[in-house]
Amino acid sequence: MYGRKTSQEIHDMMVKSQFKLRKAELPSGISVEAADFITKCLQRKPENRLGHNKGPSEVRGHIWFDGFDWAMLQQRLIPSPLTIFKGKDNYDPRVAAKKYIPSEKEVKFMELLEKDESLQEQFAHFYYNKDDFSVEVRKIA
């Protein structure tokens, strides 16, 4: 078996080569649990994504949701963090006018993402052009 690798060795190499996020590289406001949740949801292969094997219970059981009251959510007893005022314009020019300036930590994180060739290759077939993007806005009655 000289020169050949077992499937376990190949798997181990692939896992090692995947993009890994260290706690020090997380943007401010993103917990390790949130980063883990996002990473598990955004797996390239659907069968590796959170929830694929055990369904919604696997998603609800993730550590990021530890202590979350799902029954209260289902009963619609949790107030929304977003308030929509019926019959009013909800556009806030103060928020829209703010220029986003990423922190030094966020800049380093973005640079790290850009340098990771394997991560870039995963999105090689995706296309986005902001001029082609449109949003349909419906008024709330």
PDB file of C-alpha atoms in Angstrom:
ATOM      1  CA  MET A   1       0.000   0.000   0.000  1.00  0.00           C
ATOM      2  CA  TYR A   2       2.914   2.313  -0.555  1.00  0.00           C
ATOM      3  CA  GLY A   3       1.760   5.701  -1.835  1.00  0.00           C
ATOM      4  CA  ARG A   4      -1.909   5.056  -1.164  1.00  0.00           C
ATOM      5  CA  LYS A   5      -3.918   6.557   1.622  1.00  0.00           C
ATOM      6  CA  THR A   6      -6.794   4.996   3.479  1.00  0.00           C
ATOM      7  CA  SER A   7     -10.187   6.685   3.349  1.00  0.00           C
ATOM      8  CA  GLN A   8      -9.669   7.745   6.977  1.00  0.00           C
ATOM      9  CA  GLU A   9      -6.340   9.415   6.110  1.00  0.00           C
ATOM     10  CA  ILE A  10      -7.954  11.218   3.181  1.00  0.00           C
ATOM     11  CA  HIS A  11     -10.825  12.329   5.421  1.00  0.00           C
ATOM     12  CA  ASP A  12      -8.379  13.599   8.056  1.00  0.00           C
ATOM     13  CA  MET A  13      -6.464  15.572   5.400  1.00  0.00           C
ATOM     14  CA  MET A  14      -9.682  17.139   4.119  1.00  0.00           C
ATOM     15  CA  VAL A  15     -10.790  18.130   7.611  1.00  0.00           C
ATOM     16  CA  LYS A  16      -7.395  19.694   8.308  1.00  0.00           C
ATOM     17  CA  SER A  17      -7.506  21.659   5.051  1.00  0.00           C
ATOM     18  CA  GLN A  18     -10.964  23.105   5.685  1.00  0.00           C
ATOM     19  CA  PHE A  19     -11.268  26.687   6.778  1.00  0.00           C
ATOM     20  CA  LYS A  20     -11.029  26.905  10.527  1.00  0.00           C
ATOM     21  CA  LEU A  21     -11.968  29.933  12.536  1.00  0.00           C
ATOM     22  CA  ARG A  22     -10.110  30.630  15.745  1.00  0.00           C
ATOM     23  CA  LYS A  23     -11.785  32.493  18.594  1.00  0.00           C
ATOM     24  CA  ALA A  24      -9.349  35.424  18.241  1.00  0.00           C
ATOM     25  CA  GLU A  25     -10.398  35.861  14.583  1.00  0.00           C
ATOM     26  CA  LEU A  26     -14.126  36.239  15.217  1.00  0.00           C
ATOM     27  CA  PRO A  27     -15.631  39.667  14.467  1.00  0.00           C
ATOM     28  CA  SER A  28     -16.906  41.532  17.503  1.00  0.00           C
ATOM     29  CA  GLY A  29     -20.351  40.439  18.597  1.00  0.00           C
ATOM     30  CA  ILE A  30     -20.017  36.914  17.139  1.00  0.00           C
ATOM     31  CA  SER A  31     -19.773  34.169  19.750  1.00  0.00           C
ATOM     32  CA  VAL A  32     -17.948  30.897  19.167  1.00  0.00           C
ATOM     33  CA  GLU A  33     -21.331  29.146  19.346  1.00  0.00           C
ATOM     34  CA  ALA A  34     -22.813  31.452  16.692  1.00  0.00           C
ATOM     35  CA  ALA A  35     -19.793  30.918  14.421  1.00  0.00           C
ATOM     36  CA  ASP A  36     -20.155  27.153  14.870  1.00  0.00           C
ATOM     37  CA  PHE A  37     -23.881  27.339  14.044  1.00  0.00           C
ATOM     38  CA  ILE A  38     -23.231  29.393  10.904  1.00  0.00           C
ATOM     39  CA  THR A  39     -20.403  27.097   9.788  1.00  0.00           C
ATOM     40  CA  LYS A  40     -22.550  23.994  10.243  1.00  0.00           C
ATOM     41  CA  CYS A  41     -25.461  25.544   8.318  1.00  0.00           C
ATOM     42  CA  LEU A  42     -23.261  26.676   5.430  1.00  0.00           C
ATOM     43  CA  GLN A  43     -21.601  23.382   4.637  1.00  0.00           C
ATOM     44  CA  ARG A  44     -21.123  22.977   0.900  1.00  0.00           C
ATOM     45  CA  LYS A  45     -22.582  19.465   0.804  1.00  0.00           C
ATOM     46  CA  PRO A  46     -26.215  19.365   1.975  1.00  0.00           C
ATOM     47  CA  GLU A  47     -25.694  16.041   3.762  1.00  0.00           C
ATOM     48  CA  ASN A  48     -23.109  17.722   6.018  1.00  0.00           C
ATOM     49  CA  ARG A  49     -25.357  20.633   6.998  1.00  0.00           C
ATOM     50  CA  LEU A  50     -26.894  21.031  10.414  1.00  0.00           C
ATOM     51  CA  GLY A  51     -30.403  19.593  10.363  1.00  0.00           C
ATOM     52  CA  HIS A  52     -29.877  17.301   7.389  1.00  0.00           C
ATOM     53  CA  ASN A  53     -29.694  14.090   9.415  1.00  0.00           C
ATOM     54  CA  LYS A  54     -32.071  14.721  12.318  1.00  0.00           C
ATOM     55  CA  GLY A  55     -34.161  17.569  10.942  1.00  0.00           C
ATOM     56  CA  PRO A  56     -35.241  20.663  12.890  1.00  0.00           C
ATOM     57  CA  SER A  57     -34.560  19.010  16.250  1.00  0.00           C
ATOM     58  CA  GLU A  58     -30.855  18.955  15.362  1.00  0.00           C
ATOM     59  CA  VAL A  59     -30.960  22.694  14.634  1.00  0.00           C
ATOM     60  CA  ARG A  60     -32.936  23.481  17.801  1.00  0.00           C
ATOM     61  CA  GLY A  61     -30.523  21.346  19.814  1.00  0.00           C
ATOM     62  CA  HIS A  62     -27.432  23.304  18.765  1.00  0.00           C
ATOM     63  CA  ILE A  63     -25.556  24.882  21.686  1.00  0.00           C
ATOM     64  CA  TRP A  64     -26.159  28.379  20.275  1.00  0.00           C
ATOM     65  CA  PHE A  65     -29.850  27.938  21.135  1.00  0.00           C
ATOM     66  CA  ASP A  66     -29.109  26.681  24.650  1.00  0.00           C
ATOM     67  CA  GLY A  67     -31.728  28.173  26.973  1.00  0.00           C
ATOM     68  CA  PHE A  68     -33.922  29.448  24.120  1.00  0.00           C
ATOM     69  CA  ASP A  69     -37.629  28.987  24.878  1.00  0.00           C
ATOM     70  CA  TRP A  70     -38.991  27.327  21.752  1.00  0.00           C
ATOM     71  CA  ALA A  71     -42.454  26.916  23.294  1.00  0.00           C
ATOM     72  CA  MET A  72     -42.686  30.681  23.835  1.00  0.00           C
ATOM     73  CA  LEU A  73     -41.693  31.227  20.205  1.00  0.00           C
ATOM     74  CA  GLN A  74     -44.273  28.738  18.969  1.00  0.00           C
ATOM     75  CA  GLN A  75     -46.956  30.475  21.056  1.00  0.00           C
ATOM     76  CA  ARG A  76     -45.795  33.834  19.634  1.00  0.00           C
ATOM     77  CA  LEU A  77     -45.112  35.204  23.103  1.00  0.00           C
ATOM     78  CA  ILE A  78     -41.608  36.483  22.343  1.00  0.00           C
ATOM     79  CA  PRO A  79     -41.637  40.121  21.240  1.00  0.00           C
ATOM     80  CA  SER A  80     -39.955  40.838  17.930  1.00  0.00           C
ATOM     81  CA  PRO A  81     -36.676  42.747  18.114  1.00  0.00           C
ATOM     82  CA  LEU A  82     -37.892  44.650  15.030  1.00  0.00           C
ATOM     83  CA  THR A  83     -40.816  47.004  15.396  1.00  0.00           C
ATOM     84  CA  ILE A  84     -42.882  47.752  12.293  1.00  0.00           C
ATOM     85  CA  PHE A  85     -45.294  50.653  12.541  1.00  0.00           C
ATOM     86  CA  LYS A  86     -48.357  50.086  10.383  1.00  0.00           C
ATOM     87  CA  GLY A  87     -49.184  52.973   8.092  1.00  0.00           C
ATOM     88  CA  LYS A  88     -45.851  54.693   8.712  1.00  0.00           C
ATOM     89  CA  ASP A  89     -42.661  54.830   6.755  1.00  0.00           C
ATOM     90  CA  ASN A  90     -40.186  52.601   8.605  1.00  0.00           C
ATOM     91  CA  TYR A  91     -37.185  54.003   6.760  1.00  0.00           C
ATOM     92  CA  ASP A  92     -34.703  55.518   9.199  1.00  0.00           C
ATOM     93  CA  PRO A  93     -32.323  57.907   7.404  1.00  0.00           C
ATOM     94  CA  ARG A  94     -30.074  58.042  10.479  1.00  0.00           C
ATOM     95  CA  VAL A  95     -29.313  54.350  10.101  1.00  0.00           C
ATOM     96  CA  ALA A  96     -29.068  54.433   6.303  1.00  0.00           C
ATOM     97  CA  ALA A  97     -26.732  57.436   6.362  1.00  0.00           C
ATOM     98  CA  LYS A  98     -24.234  55.796   8.722  1.00  0.00           C
ATOM     99  CA  LYS A  99     -21.057  54.784   6.986  1.00  0.00           C
ATOM    100  CA  TYR A 100     -19.969  51.326   8.011  1.00  0.00           C
ATOM    101  CA  ILE A 101     -16.365  51.259   9.145  1.00  0.00           C
ATOM    102  CA  PRO A 102     -15.193  47.758   9.997  1.00  0.00           C
ATOM    103  CA  SER A 103     -13.090  47.260  13.093  1.00  0.00           C
ATOM    104  CA  GLU A 104      -9.462  46.183  12.777  1.00  0.00           C
ATOM    105  CA  LYS A 105     -10.494  42.695  13.865  1.00  0.00           C
ATOM    106  CA  GLU A 106     -13.200  42.547  11.155  1.00  0.00           C
ATOM    107  CA  VAL A 107     -10.727  43.721   8.495  1.00  0.00           C
ATOM    108  CA  LYS A 108      -8.296  40.971   9.510  1.00  0.00           C
ATOM    109  CA  PHE A 109     -11.133  38.431   9.404  1.00  0.00           C
ATOM    110  CA  MET A 110     -12.166  39.530   5.882  1.00  0.00           C
ATOM    111  CA  GLU A 111      -8.554  39.418   4.700  1.00  0.00           C
ATOM    112  CA  LEU A 112      -8.246  35.915   6.107  1.00  0.00           C
ATOM    113  CA  LEU A 113     -11.355  34.833   4.195  1.00  0.00           C
ATOM    114  CA  GLU A 114     -10.049  36.346   0.961  1.00  0.00           C
ATOM    115  CA  LYS A 115      -6.704  34.548   1.269  1.00  0.00           C
ATOM    116  CA  ASP A 116      -8.209  31.122   1.888  1.00  0.00           C
ATOM    117  CA  GLU A 117      -8.039  29.547  -1.583  1.00  0.00           C
ATOM    118  CA  SER A 118     -10.114  26.495  -0.658  1.00  0.00           C
ATOM    119  CA  LEU A 119     -12.909  28.735   0.605  1.00  0.00           C
ATOM    120  CA  GLN A 120     -12.775  30.879  -2.523  1.00  0.00           C
ATOM    121  CA  GLU A 121     -12.939  27.775  -4.737  1.00  0.00           C
ATOM    122  CA  GLN A 122     -16.152  26.651  -3.048  1.00  0.00           C
ATOM    123  CA  PHE A 123     -17.889  29.758  -4.400  1.00  0.00           C
ATOM    124  CA  ALA A 124     -16.234  29.794  -7.836  1.00  0.00           C
ATOM    125  CA  HIS A 125     -19.522  29.107  -9.638  1.00  0.00           C
ATOM    126  CA  PHE A 126     -21.525  31.744  -7.804  1.00  0.00           C
ATOM    127  CA  TYR A 127     -22.171  35.118  -9.377  1.00  0.00           C
ATOM    128  CA  TYR A 128     -23.379  38.322  -7.808  1.00  0.00           C
ATOM    129  CA  ASN A 129     -23.775  41.687  -9.434  1.00  0.00           C
ATOM    130  CA  LYS A 130     -25.259  44.381  -7.208  1.00  0.00           C
ATOM    131  CA  ASP A 131     -26.743  46.121 -10.264  1.00  0.00           C
ATOM    132  CA  ASP A 132     -28.811  43.009 -11.063  1.00  0.00           C
ATOM    133  CA  PHE A 133     -30.163  42.695  -7.541  1.00  0.00           C
ATOM    134  CA  SER A 134     -33.737  43.801  -6.949  1.00  0.00           C
ATOM    135  CA  VAL A 135     -36.041  43.672  -3.979  1.00  0.00           C
ATOM    136  CA  GLU A 136     -39.785  43.667  -4.104  1.00  0.00           C
ATOM    137  CA  VAL A 137     -41.246  45.835  -1.373  1.00  0.00           C
ATOM    138  CA  ARG A 138     -44.821  45.281  -0.287  1.00  0.00           C
ATOM    139  CA  LYS A 139     -46.737  47.669   1.925  1.00  0.00           C
ATOM    140  CA  ILE A 140     -48.146  46.250   5.114  1.00  0.00           C
ATOM    141  CA  ALA A 141     -51.892  46.805   5.220  1.00  0.00           C
TER     142      ALA A 141
END
